Coordinates of C-alpha atoms and ligand atoms in Angstrom, one line a residue:
M1071 CA 0.1 0.2 -0.3
K1072 CA 1.4 3.4 -1.1
K1073 CA 2.4 5.9 2.0
V1074 CA 2.1 9.3 2.6
L1075 CA 3.8 11.0 5.2
V1076 CA 2.1 14.1 6.8
F1077 CA 5.1 16.1 9.0
A1078 CA 2.5 18.3 11.7
E1079 CA 3.3 20.7 13.7
V1080 CA 2.4 22.5 17.0
K1081 CA 2.1 25.9 17.9
D1082 CA 1.1 27.1 21.5
G1083 CA 0.5 23.7 22.5
K1084 CA -2.2 23.2 19.6
L1085 CA -1.8 21.2 16.1
R1086 CA -1.7 24.0 13.3
N1087 CA -4.9 24.0 11.2
V1088 CA -2.7 23.5 7.8
S1089 CA -1.5 20.5 9.6
L1090 CA -4.9 19.3 9.4
E1091 CA -5.5 20.8 6.2
A1092 CA -3.0 18.6 4.5
V1093 CA -4.2 15.3 6.1
A1094 CA -7.0 15.8 4.8
A1095 CA -6.1 17.1 1.4
A1096 CA -3.8 13.2 2.0
K1097 CA -6.7 11.3 2.5
R1098 CA -8.7 12.7 -0.3
A1099 CA -6.5 12.9 -3.6
Y1100 CA -4.6 9.4 -1.7
A1101 CA -7.7 7.6 -1.9
G1102 CA -6.9 3.9 -0.6
C1103 CA -3.1 5.0 0.6
E1104 CA -2.1 4.7 3.9
I1105 CA -1.9 8.4 5.8
I1106 CA 0.8 9.0 7.5
G1107 CA 1.1 11.7 10.7
A1108 CA 4.5 12.7 12.1
V1109 CA 4.7 15.1 15.6
F1110 CA 8.2 16.4 16.9
G1111 CA 8.7 17.9 19.9
D1112 CA 9.4 16.3 23.2
G1113 CA 7.3 15.7 26.2
D1114 CA 3.1 14.1 26.3
L1115 CA 2.5 14.6 22.2
K1116 CA -0.5 11.9 22.0
P1117 CA -3.4 14.0 22.4
F1118 CA -2.0 15.4 18.7
A1119 CA -1.4 11.8 17.4
E1120 CA -5.4 11.3 18.5
T1121 CA -6.6 14.9 16.6
L1122 CA -4.6 13.6 13.6
A1123 CA -6.8 10.5 13.8
H1124 CA -9.7 11.7 14.1
H1125 CA -8.6 13.7 10.5
G1126 CA -7.4 10.8 8.8
A1127 CA -4.0 10.4 9.9
D1128 CA -4.0 5.8 9.7
R1129 CA -0.6 5.8 11.6
V1130 CA 1.1 8.2 13.7
F1131 CA 4.7 8.6 14.4
L1132 CA 5.8 10.7 17.5
V1133 CA 9.1 11.7 17.4
L1134 CA 10.6 12.7 20.6
N1135 CA 13.9 14.4 22.1
P1136 CA 15.1 16.8 23.9
A1137 CA 16.6 18.8 21.2
L1138 CA 13.0 19.0 19.0
K1139 CA 11.4 21.0 21.9
S1140 CA 11.2 23.6 19.7
Y1141 CA 12.5 24.1 15.9
T1142 CA 15.9 24.0 15.0
T1143 CA 17.1 23.5 11.1
D1144 CA 19.7 21.1 12.4
A1145 CA 17.9 19.5 14.8
Y1146 CA 14.4 18.5 13.0
T1147 CA 16.5 18.3 9.6
Q1148 CA 18.2 15.6 11.4
A1149 CA 15.2 13.6 12.7
F1150 CA 12.9 14.2 9.7
M1151 CA 15.9 12.4 7.5
N1152 CA 15.6 9.7 10.1
L1153 CA 12.0 9.9 10.0
V1154 CA 11.7 9.5 6.2
A1155 CA 14.2 6.9 5.9
E1156 CA 11.9 4.3 9.0
V1157 CA 8.8 5.5 7.0
Q1158 CA 10.2 5.0 3.4
P1159 CA 7.0 7.1 2.1
D1160 CA 5.5 7.2 -1.3
A1161 CA 4.7 11.2 -1.0
I1162 CA 5.8 13.7 1.8
L1163 CA 3.1 17.0 2.6
M1164 CA 3.7 19.8 5.0
G1165 CA 2.2 23.1 5.5
H1166 CA 3.6 26.6 4.1
T1167 CA 4.6 27.8 7.1
A1168 CA 7.3 29.0 8.1
I1169 CA 9.1 25.8 9.5
G1170 CA 7.5 24.2 6.1
K1171 CA 9.4 26.7 4.3
D1172 CA 12.6 26.0 6.2
L1173 CA 12.8 22.0 6.7
A1174 CA 11.4 20.9 3.4
P1175 CA 13.5 22.6 0.7
K1176 CA 16.5 21.1 3.1
A1177 CA 15.4 18.1 3.1
A1178 CA 13.7 17.5 -0.7
A1179 CA 17.6 18.2 -1.4
R1180 CA 19.1 15.7 1.3
L1181 CA 16.9 13.1 -0.9
R1182 CA 17.6 14.3 -4.6
L1183 CA 13.9 15.2 -4.5
G1184 CA 12.1 18.3 -6.7
L1185 CA 9.9 20.4 -3.8
I1186 CA 6.8 21.7 -5.0
S1187 CA 6.0 24.4 -3.0
D1188 CA 2.7 26.7 -1.5
C1189 CA 0.1 24.7 -3.3
V1190 CA -3.3 25.6 -2.9
D1191 CA -4.6 22.2 -4.7
L1192 CA -3.7 18.9 -4.1
K1193 CA -5.8 16.4 -6.8
S1194 CA -6.4 13.0 -8.0
E1195 CA -6.9 13.0 -12.3
G1196 CA -6.6 10.3 -14.2
G1197 CA -4.6 8.1 -11.5
E1198 CA -2.0 10.8 -11.4
I1199 CA -1.7 13.3 -8.3
V1200 CA -2.1 17.6 -9.7
L1201 CA -0.7 20.1 -7.6
T1202 CA -1.7 23.4 -7.8
R1203 CA 0.0 27.0 -6.9
P1204 CA 0.0 30.3 -7.9
I1205 CA 2.8 31.9 -9.6
Y1206 CA 3.5 35.7 -10.9
A1207 CA 2.9 37.0 -7.4
G1208 CA -0.7 35.0 -8.1
K1209 CA -1.4 36.3 -11.2
A1210 CA -1.6 33.1 -12.7
F1211 CA -1.6 29.7 -11.1
E1212 CA 0.5 26.3 -12.3
K1213 CA -0.4 22.6 -11.8
R1214 CA 2.6 20.3 -11.9
K1215 CA 2.7 16.7 -11.6
V1216 CA 5.9 14.4 -10.3
T1217 CA 7.2 12.5 -13.2
D1218 CA 10.3 10.9 -11.7
G1219 CA 10.7 10.1 -7.3
M1220 CA 8.8 11.1 -4.8
L1221 CA 6.2 13.4 -4.4
F1222 CA 7.6 15.9 -2.3
A1223 CA 4.5 19.3 -1.2
T1224 CA 3.9 21.8 0.9
I1225 CA 0.3 23.7 0.9
R1226 CA -0.6 26.9 1.6
S1227 CA -3.2 27.4 4.5
N1228 CA -6.6 28.6 4.7
N1229 CA -6.9 26.5 0.7
F1230 CA -8.2 22.7 1.5
K1231 CA -10.9 23.7 4.0
L1232 CA -11.3 20.6 6.7
D1233 CA -15.1 19.3 6.3
P1234 CA -16.9 18.5 10.1
A1235 CA -18.8 15.6 8.1
H1236 CA -14.8 13.9 7.7
I1237 CA -13.8 14.3 11.1
D1238 CA -14.9 11.4 13.6
T1239 CA -13.7 11.6 16.9
G1240 CA -13.9 7.9 17.3
R1241 CA -11.3 7.1 14.3
R1242 CA -8.2 6.3 16.5
A1243 CA -4.6 5.6 14.6
N1244 CA -1.5 3.3 15.3
I1245 CA 0.8 5.7 17.3
I1246 CA 4.4 4.6 17.7
E1247 CA 7.1 6.0 18.8
L1248 CA 10.3 7.4 17.6
R1249 CA 13.5 8.5 19.6
P1250 CA 16.2 9.8 17.3
E1251 CA 19.9 9.8 17.6
I1252 CA 20.4 14.2 17.3
K1253 CA 24.4 15.2 17.0
Q1254 CA 26.1 18.1 16.4
L1255 CA 23.5 21.2 16.5
R1256 CA 25.1 23.8 15.6
T1257 CA 22.7 26.0 16.8
I1258 CA 20.7 25.8 20.5
L1259 CA 17.7 27.3 21.2
K1260 CA 17.8 29.4 24.1
E1261 CA 14.5 32.2 24.8
V1262 CA 11.4 32.6 22.6
V1263 CA 11.0 35.8 22.5
R1264 CA 8.0 36.9 21.2
K1265 CA 6.8 39.9 19.8
T1266 CA 3.0 39.5 19.5
S1267 CA 1.7 37.5 22.1
G1268 CA -1.9 36.4 22.3
A1269 CA -2.3 37.8 19.1
I1270 CA -4.2 35.7 16.3
D1271 CA -1.9 34.2 13.4
L1272 CA -2.5 35.9 10.3
T1273 CA -1.7 32.7 8.3
E1274 CA -3.9 30.8 9.6
A1275 CA -7.0 33.8 10.8
K1276 CA -10.5 33.3 9.3
I1277 CA -11.0 37.6 8.7
I1278 CA -8.4 40.2 9.0
V1279 CA -8.7 44.1 9.4
S1280 CA -6.1 45.5 7.3
G1281 CA -4.6 48.5 7.2
G1282 CA -2.1 51.4 4.9
R1283 CA -0.7 54.2 4.9
G1284 CA -4.0 55.8 4.7
V1285 CA -4.3 55.0 8.6
K1286 CA -1.8 58.0 9.2
S1287 CA -0.4 57.2 12.4
E1288 CA 0.3 53.9 14.8
Q1289 CA -2.4 55.5 16.5
G1290 CA -5.1 55.5 13.4
F1291 CA -5.0 51.5 14.1
K1292 CA -7.0 51.1 17.5
V1293 CA -10.3 52.0 15.0
L1294 CA -8.9 48.9 13.1
Y1295 CA -8.1 47.0 16.8
E1296 CA -11.5 48.2 17.6
L1297 CA -13.1 46.4 14.6
A1298 CA -10.8 43.4 15.1
E1299 CA -12.2 42.6 18.6
V1300 CA -15.8 42.5 18.0
I1301 CA -15.3 40.4 15.2
G1302 CA -12.5 37.9 16.5
A1303 CA -10.4 39.0 13.1
G1304 CA -6.5 39.2 13.1
V1305 CA -4.9 43.2 12.7
G1306 CA -2.9 43.0 9.3
A1307 CA -1.3 45.9 7.8
S1308 CA 0.3 47.3 4.3
R1309 CA 4.5 47.7 3.9
G1310 CA 3.0 50.9 3.7
A1311 CA 1.9 51.2 6.7
C1312 CA 5.0 49.0 8.4
D1313 CA 7.5 51.5 6.8
A1314 CA 5.4 54.3 8.7
K1315 CA 5.9 52.8 11.6
F1316 CA 2.6 53.0 12.3
C1317 CA 3.0 48.8 13.4
D1318 CA 5.0 46.1 13.6
Y1319 CA 6.6 44.7 10.8
S1320 CA 5.5 41.4 12.0
M1321 CA 1.9 42.2 10.9
Q1322 CA 2.8 43.2 6.9
I1323 CA 1.1 41.1 4.1
G1324 CA 2.2 40.9 0.8
Q1325 CA 5.0 39.8 -1.8
T1326 CA 7.3 40.2 1.1
G1327 CA 5.6 39.5 4.2
K1328 CA 2.7 36.6 5.0
V1329 CA 0.4 35.5 2.2
V1330 CA -3.1 35.0 3.8
T1331 CA -5.8 33.6 2.4
P1332 CA -8.8 34.7 5.1
D1333 CA -12.7 34.1 4.4
L1334 CA -12.9 38.0 4.5
Y1335 CA -9.8 40.8 4.0
I1336 CA -10.7 44.2 5.2
A1337 CA -8.5 46.6 3.4
C1338 CA -8.8 50.1 5.5
G1339 CA -6.1 52.9 3.6
I1340 CA -4.0 50.8 1.3
S1341 CA -4.4 51.0 -2.1
G1342 CA -3.3 47.9 -3.6
A1343 CA -0.1 47.7 -4.6
I1344 CA 1.1 45.0 -6.9
Q1345 CA 2.7 44.1 -3.8
H1346 CA 0.4 43.7 -1.0
L1347 CA -2.2 42.0 -3.6
A1348 CA 0.5 39.0 -3.8
G1349 CA -0.5 38.3 -0.4
M1350 CA -4.1 39.1 0.1
S1351 CA -5.7 38.5 -3.1
N1352 CA -6.6 35.0 -2.9
S1353 CA -9.0 36.0 0.0
R1354 CA -12.6 34.9 -0.1
I1355 CA -14.3 37.9 0.3
I1356 CA -12.6 41.3 0.3
V1357 CA -14.0 45.0 1.3
A1358 CA -12.2 47.7 0.4
I1359 CA -12.4 51.2 2.3
N1360 CA -10.5 53.9 0.1
T1361 CA -11.1 57.9 -0.1
D1362 CA -10.1 57.5 -3.6
P1363 CA -12.1 55.7 -6.0
E1364 CA -10.0 55.0 -8.8
A1365 CA -7.3 53.1 -5.9
P1366 CA -6.1 49.8 -7.3
I1367 CA -7.4 48.1 -4.6
F1368 CA -11.3 47.9 -5.5
K1369 CA -10.3 46.0 -8.8
V1370 CA -9.7 42.9 -6.4
A1371 CA -12.2 43.8 -3.9
D1372 CA -16.0 41.8 -4.3
Y1373 CA -17.4 45.3 -2.3
G1374 CA -15.9 48.2 -2.0
I1375 CA -16.3 51.8 0.1
V1376 CA -15.5 54.6 -1.3
G1377 CA -14.7 56.8 2.1
D1378 CA -13.2 58.2 4.8
L1379 CA -11.9 54.8 7.1
F1380 CA -12.4 56.8 10.4
E1381 CA -15.9 56.8 9.8
V1382 CA -16.7 53.3 7.9
V1383 CA -14.9 52.0 10.4
P1384 CA -16.0 52.9 13.6
L1385 CA -19.6 52.5 12.1
L1386 CA -19.1 48.8 11.1
T1387 CA -17.8 48.4 14.4
E1388 CA -21.1 49.8 15.7
E1389 CA -23.0 47.5 13.5
F1390 CA -21.2 44.5 13.9
R1391 CA -21.6 45.4 17.8
A1392 CA -25.6 45.6 17.3
I1393 CA -25.3 41.6 15.8
L1394 CA -22.6 40.1 17.4
G1395 CA -22.4 41.5 21.1
N1396 CA -19.6 42.7 22.5
R1397 CA -16.7 40.3 22.7
R1398 CA -15.0 41.8 25.7
D1399 CA -18.2 41.7 27.9
Ligands
LIG1994 P1 -0.1 53.9 0.0 O1 0.1 53.3 -1.4 O2 0.1 55.2 0.5 O3 -1.7 53.8 0.1 C1 -2.7 54.8 0.9 C2 -3.9 54.5 0.8 O4 -5.1 55.1 1.3 C3 -4.4 55.5 -0.4 O5 -5.0 54.9 -1.7 C4 -5.4 56.6 -0.1 O6 -5.9 56.6 -0.9 C5 -6.0 56.0 1.0 N1 -6.7 56.4 2.1 C6 -6.3 58.2 2.5 N2 -6.4 58.3 3.2 C7 -7.6 57.9 3.9 C8 -8.6 57.5 4.4 N3 -8.9 58.7 5.6 N4 -9.4 56.8 4.4 C9 -9.2 55.7 3.5 N5 -8.2 55.6 2.1 C10 -7.7 56.4 2.6 N6 3.9 46.4 0.0 C11 2.8 45.3 1.1 O7 2.1 45.6 1.3 N7 3.3 44.1 0.8 C12 4.3 43.7 0.9 O8 5.3 42.8 1.1 C13 5.1 44.7 -0.1 N8 6.5 44.1 -0.7 C14 7.5 45.0 -2.0 C15 8.2 44.7 -1.9 C16 9.1 44.9 -3.2 C17 10.8 44.6 -3.9 C18 8.6 46.4 -3.1 C19 9.6 47.2 -3.8 C20 7.3 47.2 -2.4 C21 6.8 46.0 -1.6 N9 5.5 47.3 -0.9 C22 5.1 46.1 -0.6 C23 5.0 48.2 -0.9 C24 4.0 48.8 -1.7 O9 4.3 48.7 -3.0 C25 3.7 49.7 -1.4 O10 4.6 50.6 -1.9 C26 2.5 49.3 0.1 O11 1.8 48.7 -0.7 C27 1.2 50.6 -0.4 O12 1.1 50.3 1.3 P2 -0.4 51.5 1.4 O13 -0.8 50.9 0.1 O14 -1.3 51.3 2.8 O15 0.2 52.9 1.3

């Protein structure tokens, strides 16, 4: 039976959604194949194995070593190569996250494989697996299939929807512990200092309220945070806003920032430069608020509001608060 290995990531004590999406995507595309999940870390990882099983994993490897407690390229690559040697998979999938973007190319090079990165679709067509990925900063899509060697791909968050009908909490997986030897580490992580602790992870957010240079100041972002709090959104920004020091670069969305695909993206005072669109144009619904009716953002927006964001955003907050209630209460 063919085996598909899915590398699952844990963040803040939870499995990342994109890892569950990868398992679900593998299950759908590779019908009749064995789906094998793998979680790296130190300590009790069994609850993660159970969650992976509920989403479709048949077997789960818990890859354990104190050096895997936090991500480092060295330790994870060694453990990953060990895992691949043990599993002998026919295909490998992982999330196109910061870790995926670091680990996948390194592992692919060691395995002498090509890597198809940032896939937004994975399907079986006529018995062959076809992957779709954006190119030219999201202006076009290309389809790829692997003709030689093992398939190795990273997938983008929020593109492979989790269907609650396919989640079976009674499903169990065969859980195997693997304790790889990890040696000669060139980096040791001493401390993780979070800049945006408690903030919603933009790459997995369902709703994002984003501000640009039109927000005018750090103080101006307050109206965006108020709306975000009421509707349960993450707050993002254009590079224009980050360069102007209205907010931190960790919030930047776009070609050189984060790539996001929420269900709803509300762009406030953002002109819609091509580099910004590269990071958000695949959002399901885009709402743009801008004083300039000619702003390019309106070309990609599903709903456009020509107006001053300092008038429009508080009105939206008020309306949503009336409908949803105040989340702070
Ligand atoms: P502006 O273009 O100045 O737009 C501000 C908008 O606010 C205007 O449309 C204006 O009409 C509107 N406005 C003003 N006042 C109000 C108000 N009161 N109410 C409502 N609307 C108002 N940019 C990114 O965002 N992400 C990237 O990753 C990125 N990467 C880049 C990489 C490279 C190599 C380069 C060269 C550029 C990159 N940029 C990126 C920068 C990009 O080209 C733009 O300069 C930037 O996106 C502009 O930010 P902005 O839309 O906030 O500002």
